[in-house]
Coordinates of C-alpha atoms in Angstrom, one line a residue:
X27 CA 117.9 96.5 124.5
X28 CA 116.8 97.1 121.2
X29 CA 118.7 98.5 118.5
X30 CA 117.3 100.2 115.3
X31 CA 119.4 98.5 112.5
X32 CA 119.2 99.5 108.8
X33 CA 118.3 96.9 106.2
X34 CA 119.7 97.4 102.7
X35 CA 119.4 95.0 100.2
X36 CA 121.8 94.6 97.0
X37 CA 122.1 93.1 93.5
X38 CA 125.1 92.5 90.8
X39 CA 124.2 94.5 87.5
X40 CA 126.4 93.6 84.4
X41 CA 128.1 96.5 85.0
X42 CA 128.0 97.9 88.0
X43 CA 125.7 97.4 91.2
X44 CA 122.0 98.3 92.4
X45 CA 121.8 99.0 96.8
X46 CA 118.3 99.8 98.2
X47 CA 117.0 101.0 101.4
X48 CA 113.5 101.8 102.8
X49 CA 113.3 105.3 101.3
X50 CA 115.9 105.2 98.8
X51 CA 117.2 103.2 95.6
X52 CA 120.8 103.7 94.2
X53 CA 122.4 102.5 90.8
X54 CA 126.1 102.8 90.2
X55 CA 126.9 102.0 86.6
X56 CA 130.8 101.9 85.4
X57 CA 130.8 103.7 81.8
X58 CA 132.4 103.1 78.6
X59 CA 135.3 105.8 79.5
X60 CA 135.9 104.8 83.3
X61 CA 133.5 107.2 84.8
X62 CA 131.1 106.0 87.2
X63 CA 127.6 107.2 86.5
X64 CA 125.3 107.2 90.4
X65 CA 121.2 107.5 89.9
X66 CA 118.9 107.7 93.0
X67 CA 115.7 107.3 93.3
X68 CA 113.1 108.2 96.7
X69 CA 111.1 105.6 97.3
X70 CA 107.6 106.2 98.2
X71 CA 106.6 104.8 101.9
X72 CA 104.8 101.3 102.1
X73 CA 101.3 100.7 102.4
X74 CA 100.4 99.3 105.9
X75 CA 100.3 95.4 104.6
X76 CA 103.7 96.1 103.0
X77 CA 105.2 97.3 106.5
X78 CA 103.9 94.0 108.0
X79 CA 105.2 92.1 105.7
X80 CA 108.4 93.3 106.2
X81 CA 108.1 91.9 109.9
X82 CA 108.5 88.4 108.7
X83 CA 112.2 87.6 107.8
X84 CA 111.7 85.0 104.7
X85 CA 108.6 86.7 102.8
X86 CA 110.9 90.3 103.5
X87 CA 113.6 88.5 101.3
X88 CA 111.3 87.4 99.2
X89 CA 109.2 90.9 98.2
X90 CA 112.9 92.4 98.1
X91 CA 114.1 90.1 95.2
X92 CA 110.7 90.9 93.8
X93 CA 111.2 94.5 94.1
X94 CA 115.0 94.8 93.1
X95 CA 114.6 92.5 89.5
X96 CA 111.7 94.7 88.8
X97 CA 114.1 98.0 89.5
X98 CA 116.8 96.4 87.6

C-alpha cells in the first residue's frame, strides 16, 4: 500500500532557516531584538517536465538545491 508522503526540503540561512514544500516557501529570520520575523511565499504549480522530474530521486535533489540557493 501506497502512502502519500510530503517532501520538504530545507536550508541553514545566516540567521535563521529557509523550509520549502510543493506549494509553499517559508523563511524564519531571528532579528536584531530576539523577535523572529516568518515570510511565506505560494509557489506557483510545476510545469508538466518539472512534475517528471521530480519522479527521479537524484535530479529531484538536484533542481531543489537549485531552486532553494536561488530563493535564498
Amino acid at each position: 500500500m501506497e502512502t502519500n508522503r510530503a517532501r520538504y526540503a530545507g536550508l541553514a540561512l545566516i540567521n535563521g532557516v529557509m523550509i520549502r514544500d510543493e506549494r509553499a516557501l517559508a523563511v524564519a529570520v531571528r532579528q536584531a531584538n530576539g523577535g523572529i520575523q516568518l515570510t511565506l511565499w505560494k509557489l506557483s504549480p510545476g510545469a508538466r517536465w518539472q512534475r517528471r522530474l521530480n519522479r527521479i530521486p537524484f535530479l529531484r535533489g538536484l533542481w531543489m538545491l537549485s531552486t532553494m540557493l536561488e530563493s535564498g
